[in-house]
Amino acid sequence: MFSCKPYEVDSDMPIFADEPVGLEHFLVEPLRKEDWVGDLLDLDAFQIEKCFNMEDISGTFDYDQNQIKLDADTVHPMSPKGSEKNSELSSDKFQDVNTKVHEEYHIDTTLNDKACNFDYGNCKEMGTGGVENQFQGFHRSSSGNKMVDLSSTNTPVLEYGNNHHSSLLDQGRAKELHDTYNMSGREPFMEKSWPKKDNLYDFSDYAELDSSMNLVKVEATSNVSEGETTFSSLVVYSGSVTGHVTRLLHDERSSENQQMKRKRVDGCESLKTSTSAVKVEMCSLDEGDQAGLLVSPKRARKPPKRYIEESLNYDSRSHHRKCGIGRKLKDRILHDGYQKYKWHQKEFHAEVFEDDSFNGGCIQVPFGLPMEKEHSKKNKYILGSESTKDNGLVDQNEKHDTERYSVDSQDEISEDECVLRSSTQKANTRRKRHISWTPEEVVKLVEGVSQCGVGRWTEIKRLLFSSSSHRTSVDLKDKWRNLLRASCTQLHIKEKVEQSRKQASSNYVPDSILCRVRELAVVYPYPRENRSKDSCTVPAVSSFSTGSSNALVPLSTVV
DNA sequence: ATTAGGG
DNA sequence: CCCTAAT
């Protein structure tokens, strides 16, 4: 066991002046001995496999006035006991802990057989004065041989971590930041493998600072199966003092796999602080150097979208309800915008849920982010169509359309959309129900094209189709493309039978409209449709100019 | 997020 | 309509 001397931060540091301070890492992560950290810590003689056995994190994790303890009660799922190794822990729920982080947090983790303790004690009040952390370090309870004093060595660690961000923070502050938040400072080498590891660990750390929030969530899921043990936990701490810390721990152990991977969900890392320096620093850390390292070389290839969506289904329905993960948090995680971390996060999710959803069969299938994205998108869409938001804003024509489609499609959009889109539909027909384009819509589209030009579908949609939520800009584009084709073919064919048949149908597009489409096609050549259009229109123009030129001119002039 | 384009 | 790539 060793301890770190309290690290004091100058109170004049504006960053910490009155900023939320997050504790990014509670656990010292196994380090690769080749790393400089290993050198610094003299880990050559340090047998990691004995020290980083996350058998029992449940030790104490107490959030109290002065202390944060993680008790077995609180974070029970996080601590599969040796006796529980074969038990199914996947059903463990994430637990929410609403406590306040005050002056200290204390994490004492005991790993059962290897008996490893991580004891980060005395994280002093990080309020106005500054940050004072006292790390007791990680100590080995039983077979402790080596003592590592982080207090002396973590400075270089931090330096390393902040090298890339010196522009944002000066070295000293950066170091201090990392001293404070990043005990292990292992970013750069997280993905490196550790040949001598018996177990495979995967820690995903998610730190979030939000001064406005005072909630602590602890979510943990673990799956223990014969061959491998998947342990993951999501811990969100929010301190009333200066901020709340969200932490996401992910530990994956695999006895079969003889290497250790270090991953990180830093994409989730968001520091909502008014001082952007801290946030920037942290984020840049995440974004900057870790792109390649975060991704495991063994990363599975991107799964098909369908598959992801199916996974999403599971994810949204089972996992997050089950685990009680907050929507806000989830959104934060999922939409943080750090694309490069999506994979990692997805892997995290996959690993977390592998037990339930796929019985361990699809560990590597990442899902979560795209799914979430998709999901929210759909929901928004649904809401929009349901509420028929701008009912009052639309003209009569649009109102007509809206009503029409509300009656016609509301059922499906509101319910079906939700259900079909996500679960049922993907199984069978994922398509959204076909809604024929009405002549009114076509006219609107043509007008829109004449006004905005081809290609500005979003604008057209905004101007003319704002009320009809079922027509997306993509739909407009597709429809225009179809109109172009139709205008071409109709010119060529000119079949009365065809026309009559079309006229019978409700969505018959009048020839005049098609003529206008042709004209607009000339004015606004469609990127590639242009060729086909030309091939069509060259002969078409002749017939068109002879026959319906008069009908066309007014249309164009109207535009 | 939009757009273009293939299917 | 769906899906994807490109931007």
Coordinates of C-alpha atoms (C1' of nucleotides) in Angstrom, one line a residue:
Chain A
M1 CA 0.0 0.0 0.0
F2 CA 1.2 3.3 -0.8
S3 CA -0.1 6.7 -0.6
C4 CA 0.2 9.9 -2.5
K5 CA 0.8 13.1 -0.9
P6 CA -1.9 15.5 -1.2
Y7 CA -1.6 17.4 -4.3
E8 CA -2.2 21.0 -3.9
V9 CA -3.3 23.3 -6.6
D10 CA -2.7 26.9 -6.6
S11 CA -5.7 28.7 -5.6
D12 CA -5.0 31.3 -8.2
M13 CA -5.7 29.0 -10.9
P14 CA -8.7 30.4 -12.7
I15 CA -9.6 27.0 -13.9
F16 CA -10.3 25.8 -10.5
A17 CA -11.4 29.1 -9.0
D18 CA -15.0 28.1 -9.0
E19 CA -15.2 25.4 -11.4
P20 CA -16.6 22.1 -11.1
V21 CA -14.0 19.6 -10.8
G22 CA -14.3 16.2 -12.0
L23 CA -12.6 13.1 -10.9
E24 CA -11.9 11.3 -14.0
H25 CA -10.5 8.2 -12.7
F26 CA -11.1 6.5 -9.5
L27 CA -9.2 3.5 -10.2
V28 CA -5.7 3.1 -11.1
E29 CA -5.6 1.3 -14.2
P30 CA -3.2 -1.4 -15.1
L31 CA -0.4 0.0 -17.0
R32 CA 1.7 -1.5 -19.5
K33 CA 5.1 -1.9 -18.2
E34 CA 6.7 -0.8 -21.4
D35 CA 5.1 2.5 -21.0
W36 CA 6.9 5.3 -19.5
V37 CA 4.6 5.1 -16.6
G38 CA 5.7 1.6 -16.0
D39 CA 9.2 2.9 -16.0
L40 CA 8.4 5.6 -13.7
L41 CA 6.5 3.3 -11.4
D42 CA 9.0 0.6 -11.8
L43 CA 6.4 -1.8 -12.7
D44 CA 8.8 -4.2 -14.0
A45 CA 8.7 -5.9 -10.8
F46 CA 5.2 -5.1 -10.3
Q47 CA 3.0 -8.0 -11.0
I48 CA -0.1 -6.5 -12.4
E49 CA -2.1 -9.5 -12.6
K50 CA -2.0 -9.7 -8.9
C51 CA -2.7 -6.1 -8.3
F52 CA -5.5 -5.4 -10.8
N53 CA -7.8 -8.0 -10.2
M54 CA -11.1 -6.3 -10.1
E55 CA -12.7 -9.0 -8.3
D56 CA -14.3 -6.9 -5.7
I57 CA -14.6 -3.3 -6.3
S58 CA -17.3 -3.3 -3.8
G59 CA -15.0 -2.6 -1.1
T60 CA -16.0 0.8 -0.2
F61 CA -17.2 3.6 -2.3
D62 CA -18.8 5.9 -0.1
Y63 CA -20.1 9.2 -1.0
D64 CA -20.6 11.2 2.1
Q65 CA -20.0 14.5 3.3
N66 CA -16.4 14.0 3.3
Q67 CA -16.1 10.7 1.7
I68 CA -17.2 8.8 -1.3
K69 CA -17.4 5.2 -0.6
L70 CA -18.5 2.6 -2.9
D71 CA -20.0 0.0 -0.8
A72 CA -20.9 -3.4 -1.7
D73 CA -24.5 -2.4 -1.3
T74 CA -24.2 0.5 -3.5
V75 CA -22.3 -0.9 -6.3
H76 CA -23.0 -4.5 -5.7
P77 CA -23.1 -5.3 -9.4
M78 CA -19.7 -4.0 -9.8
S79 CA -18.2 -6.5 -7.5
P80 CA -18.8 -10.0 -8.5
K81 CA -17.5 -12.1 -5.7
G82 CA -15.5 -15.1 -6.3
S83 CA -18.3 -17.2 -5.2
E84 CA -20.5 -15.5 -7.7
K85 CA -18.3 -16.0 -10.5
N86 CA -20.6 -18.4 -12.2
S87 CA -23.7 -16.6 -11.3
E88 CA -25.5 -14.5 -13.8
L89 CA -24.9 -11.0 -12.9
S90 CA -26.2 -9.5 -16.1
S91 CA -29.4 -8.7 -14.6
D92 CA -27.9 -6.5 -12.0
K93 CA -29.4 -3.2 -12.2
F94 CA -27.6 0.0 -12.3
Q95 CA -28.1 1.8 -9.2
D96 CA -28.5 5.4 -8.6
V97 CA -26.8 7.0 -5.8
N98 CA -27.7 10.5 -5.0
T99 CA -25.1 11.7 -2.7
K100 CA -23.0 14.7 -2.6
V101 CA -19.4 14.8 -3.2
H102 CA -17.9 17.0 -0.7
E103 CA -14.4 16.9 0.4
E104 CA -13.3 13.5 -0.3
Y105 CA -14.0 10.5 -2.2
H106 CA -12.8 7.3 -1.3
I107 CA -12.7 4.3 -3.4
D108 CA -11.6 1.1 -1.9
T109 CA -11.8 -1.8 -4.1
T110 CA -10.9 -5.2 -3.1
L111 CA -10.2 -7.8 -5.5
N112 CA -11.0 -11.1 -4.2
D113 CA -8.4 -13.6 -4.9
K114 CA -5.7 -11.3 -6.0
A115 CA -6.8 -8.8 -3.4
C116 CA -6.2 -5.6 -4.9
N117 CA -7.2 -2.4 -3.4
F118 CA -7.5 0.9 -5.0
D119 CA -7.8 3.5 -2.5
Y120 CA -8.2 6.9 -3.6
G121 CA -8.7 8.8 -0.6
N122 CA -9.0 12.3 0.5
C123 CA -10.0 14.0 -2.5
K124 CA -10.4 17.3 -0.8
E125 CA -12.8 19.9 -1.5
M126 CA -12.3 21.2 -5.0
G127 CA -14.2 24.3 -4.5
T128 CA -13.2 27.8 -4.6
G129 CA -9.9 27.4 -3.2
G130 CA -8.6 24.9 -5.6
V131 CA -8.1 21.2 -5.8
E132 CA -6.4 19.2 -3.2
N133 CA -6.2 15.6 -3.7
Q134 CA -4.8 13.2 -1.5
F135 CA -4.3 9.9 -3.0
Q136 CA -3.7 7.0 -0.9
G137 CA -2.9 5.2 -4.0
F138 CA -3.6 1.7 -4.6
H139 CA -2.4 -0.7 -2.2
R140 CA -2.2 -4.4 -2.2
S141 CA -3.7 -5.9 0.8
S142 CA -2.4 -9.3 0.8
S143 CA 0.6 -10.1 -1.3
G144 CA 1.7 -6.6 -1.5
N145 CA 5.2 -6.4 -2.5
K146 CA 5.8 -3.3 -4.4
M147 CA 4.8 0.1 -3.3
V148 CA 4.4 2.7 -5.9
D149 CA 4.3 6.2 -4.9
L150 CA 2.3 8.1 -7.4
S151 CA 2.8 11.3 -5.8
S152 CA 6.3 11.5 -7.1
T153 CA 5.7 9.9 -10.4
N154 CA 2.4 11.1 -11.6
T155 CA 3.7 14.5 -12.5
P156 CA 5.4 13.2 -15.5
V157 CA 2.4 11.3 -16.3
L158 CA 0.3 14.3 -16.4
E159 CA 2.9 16.1 -18.3
Y160 CA 2.8 13.5 -20.9
G161 CA -0.9 13.6 -21.1
N162 CA -1.0 17.3 -21.5
N163 CA 1.8 17.6 -23.9
H164 CA -0.5 17.9 -26.7
H165 CA -2.6 20.5 -25.2
S166 CA -0.1 22.8 -23.9
S167 CA -1.7 25.5 -26.0
L168 CA -4.8 25.2 -24.0
L169 CA -3.3 25.0 -20.6
D170 CA 0.1 25.7 -19.5
Q171 CA 2.1 22.8 -18.5
G172 CA 1.8 23.4 -14.8
R173 CA -1.9 23.6 -14.9
A174 CA -2.2 20.8 -17.2
K175 CA -0.2 18.7 -14.9
E176 CA -2.2 19.7 -12.0
L177 CA -5.3 18.9 -13.8
H178 CA -4.2 15.5 -14.5
D179 CA -2.9 15.1 -11.1
T180 CA -6.3 15.9 -10.0
Y181 CA -8.4 14.0 -12.5
N182 CA -6.3 11.5 -14.1
M183 CA -4.4 9.5 -11.7
S184 CA -3.1 7.1 -14.1
G185 CA -2.8 9.4 -17.0
R186 CA -2.9 6.4 -19.2
E187 CA -4.6 7.8 -22.2
P188 CA -1.8 7.2 -24.7
F189 CA -1.4 3.7 -24.0
M190 CA -4.7 2.5 -23.1
E191 CA -5.1 0.2 -26.0
K192 CA -1.8 -1.4 -25.7
S193 CA -1.8 -4.9 -24.7
W194 CA -0.2 -6.4 -21.8
P195 CA 1.2 -9.7 -22.6
K196 CA 1.6 -10.9 -19.1
K197 CA -1.9 -10.2 -18.1
D198 CA -4.0 -13.1 -17.1
N199 CA -7.1 -11.2 -17.4
L200 CA -8.4 -8.8 -19.8
Y201 CA -9.5 -5.5 -18.4
D202 CA -11.4 -3.0 -20.1
F203 CA -11.9 0.2 -18.3
S204 CA -14.0 2.7 -19.9
D205 CA -13.9 5.9 -18.0
Y206 CA -16.5 8.4 -18.4
A207 CA -16.0 11.6 -16.5
E208 CA -18.4 14.4 -16.6
L209 CA -18.5 17.5 -14.7
D210 CA -21.6 19.4 -14.4
S211 CA -21.8 22.1 -11.9
S212 CA -25.5 22.3 -12.3
M213 CA -26.2 18.8 -11.5
N214 CA -26.1 17.1 -8.3
L215 CA -26.9 13.6 -8.9
V216 CA -25.0 10.5 -8.6
K217 CA -25.7 7.6 -10.6
V218 CA -24.2 4.3 -10.3
E219 CA -24.9 1.9 -13.0
A220 CA -23.3 -1.4 -13.2
T221 CA -23.7 -4.4 -15.1
S222 CA -21.6 -7.4 -15.0
N223 CA -21.7 -10.7 -16.6
V224 CA -19.8 -13.5 -15.4
S225 CA -19.5 -16.6 -17.4
E226 CA -17.3 -19.5 -17.3
G227 CA -14.7 -18.4 -19.8
E228 CA -14.9 -14.8 -19.4
T229 CA -16.1 -12.2 -17.1
T230 CA -17.5 -9.1 -18.3
F231 CA -17.7 -6.4 -15.9
S232 CA -18.9 -3.0 -16.6
S233 CA -20.2 -0.3 -14.6
L234 CA -21.3 3.2 -15.1
V235 CA -20.9 5.5 -12.3
V236 CA -22.1 9.0 -12.3
Y237 CA -21.1 11.1 -9.5
S238 CA -22.2 14.6 -9.1
G239 CA -20.8 16.5 -6.4
S240 CA -22.6 19.4 -4.9
V241 CA -19.3 21.0 -4.2
T242 CA -18.0 21.8 -7.5
G243 CA -19.3 19.5 -10.0
H244 CA -20.5 16.1 -10.6
V245 CA -18.4 13.4 -11.9
T246 CA -19.7 10.9 -14.2
R247 CA -17.7 7.9 -14.4
L248 CA -18.1 4.9 -16.5
L249 CA -16.2 2.0 -15.6
H250 CA -15.9 -0.9 -17.8
D251 CA -14.0 -3.9 -16.9
E252 CA -13.8 -6.8 -19.0
R253 CA -11.9 -9.9 -18.0
S254 CA -11.2 -12.8 -20.1
S255 CA -9.1 -15.6 -18.9
E256 CA -8.9 -17.0 -22.4
N257 CA -7.5 -13.8 -23.7
Q258 CA -4.1 -13.4 -22.4
Q259 CA -3.9 -9.8 -23.0
M260 CA -5.2 -6.8 -21.5
K261 CA -6.8 -4.1 -23.3
R262 CA -7.3 -0.6 -22.2
K263 CA -10.1 1.3 -23.7
R264 CA -11.8 4.3 -22.9
V265 CA -15.1 5.9 -23.5
D266 CA -13.6 9.3 -23.5
G267 CA -16.0 10.3 -26.1
C268 CA -18.4 10.4 -23.4
E269 CA -16.3 12.6 -21.5
S270 CA -17.8 15.9 -21.2
L271 CA -17.0 18.6 -18.8
K272 CA -19.7 21.0 -18.5
T273 CA -17.8 23.7 -17.0
S274 CA -18.1 27.3 -17.5
T275 CA -14.4 27.5 -17.9
S276 CA -13.9 26.0 -21.2
A277 CA -10.3 25.5 -20.6
V278 CA -10.9 22.4 -18.5
K279 CA -13.3 21.0 -20.9
V280 CA -11.3 21.8 -23.9
E281 CA -8.3 20.3 -22.3
M282 CA -10.1 17.1 -21.5
C283 CA -11.8 16.8 -24.7
S284 CA -8.8 17.5 -26.7
L285 CA -7.1 14.9 -24.9
D286 CA -9.7 12.5 -25.9
E287 CA -9.9 13.6 -29.4
G288 CA -6.4 14.4 -30.1
D289 CA -4.1 11.5 -29.7
Q290 CA -6.3 8.6 -29.0
A291 CA -8.0 8.1 -32.2
G292 CA -6.1 5.1 -33.2
L293 CA -5.3 3.9 -29.8
L294 CA -8.8 3.8 -28.6
V295 CA -9.8 1.4 -31.3
S296 CA -8.8 -2.0 -30.6
P297 CA -7.0 -3.6 -33.4
K298 CA -9.3 -6.5 -33.1
R299 CA -12.3 -4.3 -33.6
A300 CA -15.0 -5.9 -35.4
R301 CA -16.1 -4.5 -38.6
K302 CA -19.0 -2.3 -38.8
P303 CA -22.2 -4.2 -38.6
P304 CA -25.0 -3.6 -41.0
K305 CA -27.4 -0.9 -40.2
R306 CA -30.2 -3.3 -39.8
Y307 CA -28.3 -5.2 -37.3
I308 CA -27.5 -2.1 -35.4
E309 CA -31.1 -1.1 -35.4
E310 CA -32.1 -4.4 -34.0
S311 CA -29.6 -4.0 -31.4
L312 CA -30.9 -0.7 -30.8
N313 CA -34.2 -2.2 -30.1
Y314 CA -32.8 -4.3 -27.5
D315 CA -30.7 -1.5 -26.2
S316 CA -33.4 1.0 -25.8
R317 CA -36.0 -1.3 -24.5
S318 CA -34.1 -3.6 -22.3
H319 CA -30.9 -2.1 -21.3
H320 CA -31.7 1.4 -20.5
R321 CA -34.9 0.6 -18.8
K322 CA -33.3 -2.2 -17.0
C323 CA -30.3 -0.4 -16.1
G324 CA -32.1 2.8 -15.5
I325 CA -29.6 4.8 -17.3
G326 CA -30.8 8.3 -17.6
R327 CA -31.8 9.6 -20.9
K328 CA -29.9 12.7 -20.4
L329 CA -26.8 10.8 -19.6
K330 CA -27.3 8.5 -22.5
D331 CA -27.8 11.3 -24.8
R332 CA -24.7 12.9 -23.5
I333 CA -22.9 9.8 -24.1
L334 CA -24.3 9.1 -27.4
H335 CA -24.4 12.5 -28.8
D336 CA -21.3 13.9 -27.6
G337 CA -20.1 14.3 -31.0
Y338 CA -16.9 12.5 -30.7
Q339 CA -17.3 10.3 -33.6
K340 CA -14.1 8.4 -33.0
Y341 CA -15.4 7.2 -29.8
K342 CA -18.5 5.9 -31.1
W343 CA -17.0 2.6 -31.8
H344 CA -15.6 2.3 -28.4
Q345 CA -18.8 3.2 -26.8
K346 CA -20.6 0.8 -29.0
E347 CA -18.3 -1.9 -28.0
F348 CA -18.9 -1.0 -24.5
H349 CA -22.6 -1.3 -24.9
A350 CA -22.2 -4.5 -26.8
E351 CA -20.1 -6.0 -24.2
V352 CA -22.4 -4.9 -21.5
F353 CA -25.4 -6.5 -23.0
E354 CA -23.9 -9.3 -24.7
D355 CA -25.1 -11.6 -22.0
D356 CA -28.7 -10.7 -22.3
S357 CA -29.2 -9.9 -25.9
F358 CA -27.0 -12.3 -27.6
N359 CA -26.0 -14.8 -25.1
G360 CA -22.5 -13.8 -25.5
G361 CA -22.6 -14.5 -29.2
C362 CA -22.1 -11.1 -30.5
I363 CA -19.7 -9.5 -28.2
Q364 CA -18.2 -7.4 -30.8
V365 CA -21.3 -6.0 -32.3
P366 CA -21.3 -2.5 -31.4
F367 CA -24.5 -0.8 -31.1
G368 CA -25.9 2.0 -29.2
L369 CA -25.0 5.2 -30.8
P370 CA -26.4 5.0 -34.2
M371 CA -29.3 3.3 -32.8
E372 CA -29.9 6.0 -30.4
K373 CA -29.5 8.5 -33.0
E374 CA -31.9 6.7 -35.2
H375 CA -34.3 6.3 -32.5
S376 CA -34.4 9.9 -31.4
K377 CA -34.7 10.8 -35.0
K378 CA -37.7 8.7 -35.4
N379 CA -39.3 10.0 -32.3
K380 CA -38.9 13.4 -33.4
Y381 CA -40.4 12.6 -36.6
I382 CA -43.3 11.0 -35.0
L383 CA -43.9 13.8 -32.8
G384 CA -43.8 16.2 -35.6
S385 CA -46.3 14.3 -37.6
E386 CA -48.5 13.8 -34.7
S387 CA -48.7 17.2 -33.5
T388 CA -49.1 18.6 -37.0
K389 CA -47.3 21.4 -35.6
D390 CA -48.0 24.3 -37.9
N391 CA -51.5 23.6 -38.6
G392 CA -52.4 27.2 -38.3
L393 CA -49.5 28.4 -40.4
V394 CA -50.2 26.5 -43.4
D395 CA -52.4 27.6 -46.2
Q396 CA -55.6 25.9 -47.2
N397 CA -53.8 23.7 -49.5
E398 CA -51.3 22.5 -47.0
K399 CA -53.9 22.1 -44.4
H400 CA -55.7 19.9 -46.7
D401 CA -52.7 17.9 -47.1
T402 CA -52.0 17.8 -43.5
E403 CA -55.4 16.7 -42.6
R404 CA -55.3 14.2 -45.3
Y405 CA -52.2 12.7 -44.2
S406 CA -53.0 13.0 -40.6
V407 CA -56.0 10.9 -41.1
D408 CA -54.3 8.7 -43.6
S409 CA -51.1 8.2 -41.8
Q410 CA -51.3 9.3 -38.4
D411 CA -52.1 5.9 -37.1
E412 CA -49.1 4.4 -38.6
I413 CA -46.9 7.3 -38.0
S414 CA -47.7 7.7 -34.4
E415 CA -47.9 4.1 -33.4
D416 CA -46.7 2.1 -36.3
E417 CA -43.8 4.3 -36.9
C418 CA -42.8 3.8 -33.4
V419 CA -43.3 0.1 -33.3
L420 CA -42.8 -0.8 -36.9
R421 CA -39.8 1.3 -37.3
S422 CA -38.1 -0.1 -34.4
S423 CA -39.0 -3.6 -34.0
T424 CA -41.7 -5.1 -36.1
Q425 CA -40.9 -3.2 -39.2
K426 CA -37.3 -4.1 -39.3
A427 CA -38.2 -7.7 -39.1
N428 CA -40.5 -7.6 -42.0
T429 CA -40.8 -4.5 -44.0
R430 CA -38.8 -1.7 -42.8
R431 CA -40.2 0.7 -45.3
K432 CA -42.4 3.4 -44.2
R433 CA -45.8 3.2 -45.7
H434 CA -46.0 4.5 -49.1
I435 CA -47.9 7.7 -49.4
S436 CA -48.6 8.7 -52.9
W437 CA -47.7 12.1 -54.0
T438 CA -50.7 14.1 -54.7
P439 CA -50.8 16.6 -57.5
E440 CA -50.9 19.3 -55.0
E441 CA -47.7 18.1 -53.5
V442 CA -46.2 17.8 -56.9
V443 CA -47.2 21.3 -57.7
K444 CA -45.7 22.5 -54.5
L445 CA -42.6 20.6 -55.3
V446 CA -42.3 22.1 -58.7
E447 CA -42.9 25.5 -57.3
G448 CA -40.3 24.9 -54.8
V449 CA -37.8 23.8 -57.3
S450 CA -38.6 26.8 -59.5
Q451 CA -38.1 29.1 -56.5
C452 CA -35.2 27.6 -54.8
G453 CA -33.7 25.5 -57.5
V454 CA -32.9 21.9 -57.8
G455 CA -31.0 20.5 -55.0
R456 CA -32.1 22.8 -52.3
W457 CA -34.4 20.2 -51.0
T458 CA -34.2 21.3 -47.4
E459 CA -35.2 24.7 -48.3
I460 CA -38.0 23.6 -50.4
K461 CA -39.1 21.4 -47.6
R462 CA -39.0 24.2 -45.2
L463 CA -40.8 26.6 -47.4
L464 CA -43.5 24.4 -48.8
F465 CA -43.6 21.2 -47.0
S466 CA -43.2 22.3 -43.5
S467 CA -46.6 21.1 -42.7
S468 CA -46.3 17.7 -44.3
S469 CA -43.9 16.0 -42.0
H470 CA -44.0 12.8 -44.0
R471 CA -42.2 14.4 -46.8
T472 CA -38.6 14.7 -46.1
S473 CA -36.1 16.5 -48.1
V474 CA -34.9 13.2 -49.4
D475 CA -38.4 12.4 -50.5
L476 CA -38.6 15.7 -52.3
K477 CA -35.4 14.8 -54.1
D478 CA -36.6 11.4 -55.0
K479 CA -39.8 12.7 -56.2
W480 CA -38.2 15.3 -58.3
R481 CA -36.1 12.7 -59.8
N482 CA -39.1 10.6 -60.6
L483 CA -40.8 13.6 -62.0
L484 CA -38.0 14.1 -64.3
R485 CA -38.1 10.6 -65.5
A486 CA -41.8 10.8 -65.8
S487 CA -41.5 14.0 -67.8
C488 CA -39.1 12.3 -70.1
T489 CA -41.0 9.1 -70.6
Q490 CA -44.3 10.7 -70.9
L491 CA -43.0 12.9 -73.7
H492 CA -41.8 9.9 -75.5
I493 CA -44.6 7.6 -75.0
K494 CA -47.5 10.0 -75.2
E495 CA -49.9 7.2 -74.7
K496 CA -53.4 8.2 -74.3
V497 CA -54.1 5.0 -72.5
E498 CA -51.4 5.7 -70.1
Q499 CA -52.6 9.1 -69.5
S500 CA -56.1 8.1 -69.0
R501 CA -55.1 5.4 -66.6
K502 CA -53.0 7.9 -64.7
Q503 CA -55.7 10.4 -64.7
A504 CA -57.9 7.8 -63.1
S505 CA -55.6 7.5 -60.2
S506 CA -55.7 10.1 -57.6
N507 CA -52.1 11.0 -57.9
Y508 CA -52.0 11.7 -61.6
V509 CA -49.6 14.3 -62.5
P510 CA -50.9 16.6 -65.1
D511 CA -49.0 16.9 -68.2
S512 CA -48.7 20.6 -67.6
I513 CA -46.9 19.9 -64.5
L514 CA -44.6 17.5 -66.2
C515 CA -43.9 20.1 -68.8
R516 CA -43.0 22.5 -66.1
V517 CA -40.8 19.9 -64.6
R518 CA -39.1 19.6 -67.9
E519 CA -38.6 23.3 -68.1
L520 CA -37.2 23.5 -64.7
A521 CA -35.0 20.6 -65.5
V522 CA -33.6 22.7 -68.2
V523 CA -33.2 25.7 -66.0
Y524 CA -31.9 23.7 -63.1
P525 CA -30.2 20.7 -64.5
Y526 CA -30.3 17.9 -62.2
P527 CA -26.8 16.8 -61.6
R528 CA -26.8 13.5 -63.1
E529 CA -30.3 13.1 -64.2
N530 CA -29.2 15.8 -66.6
R531 CA -27.8 13.3 -69.0
S532 CA -30.8 11.1 -69.1
K533 CA -32.9 14.2 -69.2
D534 CA -31.1 15.5 -72.1
S535 CA -31.3 12.3 -73.9
C536 CA -35.0 12.4 -73.2
T537 CA -35.5 16.1 -73.7
V538 CA -33.7 16.5 -76.9
P539 CA -36.4 14.8 -78.7
A540 CA -38.8 15.9 -76.1
V541 CA -38.0 19.5 -76.5
S542 CA -39.0 19.3 -80.1
S543 CA -42.3 17.7 -79.4
F544 CA -42.7 19.8 -76.4
S545 CA -41.9 23.1 -78.0
T546 CA -44.4 22.3 -80.8
G547 CA -47.2 21.1 -78.7
S548 CA -47.2 22.5 -75.2
S549 CA -44.8 25.4 -75.4
N550 CA -47.6 27.7 -74.7
A551 CA -48.5 25.9 -71.6
L552 CA -45.0 25.9 -70.5
V553 CA -44.3 29.6 -70.9
P554 CA -46.8 30.7 -68.4
L555 CA -45.7 28.2 -66.0
S556 CA -42.2 29.3 -66.3
T557 CA -43.1 32.9 -66.2
V558 CA -45.2 32.3 -63.1
V559 CA -42.0 31.1 -61.6
Chain B
dA1 C1' -26.9 17.6 -41.4
dT2 C1' -27.6 17.7 -46.5
dT3 C1' -27.2 16.0 -50.8
dA4 C1' -26.6 12.9 -54.7
dG5 C1' -27.1 8.7 -56.4
dG6 C1' -27.8 3.6 -56.6
dG7 C1' -31.0 0.0 -55.6
Chain C
dC1 C1' -38.6 4.4 -50.2
dC2 C1' -34.3 2.8 -48.5
dC3 C1' -29.5 3.0 -48.1
dT4 C1' -25.0 4.8 -48.5
dA5 C1' -21.3 7.8 -49.6
dA6 C1' -19.6 12.2 -49.9
dT7 C1' -19.4 16.7 -48.2

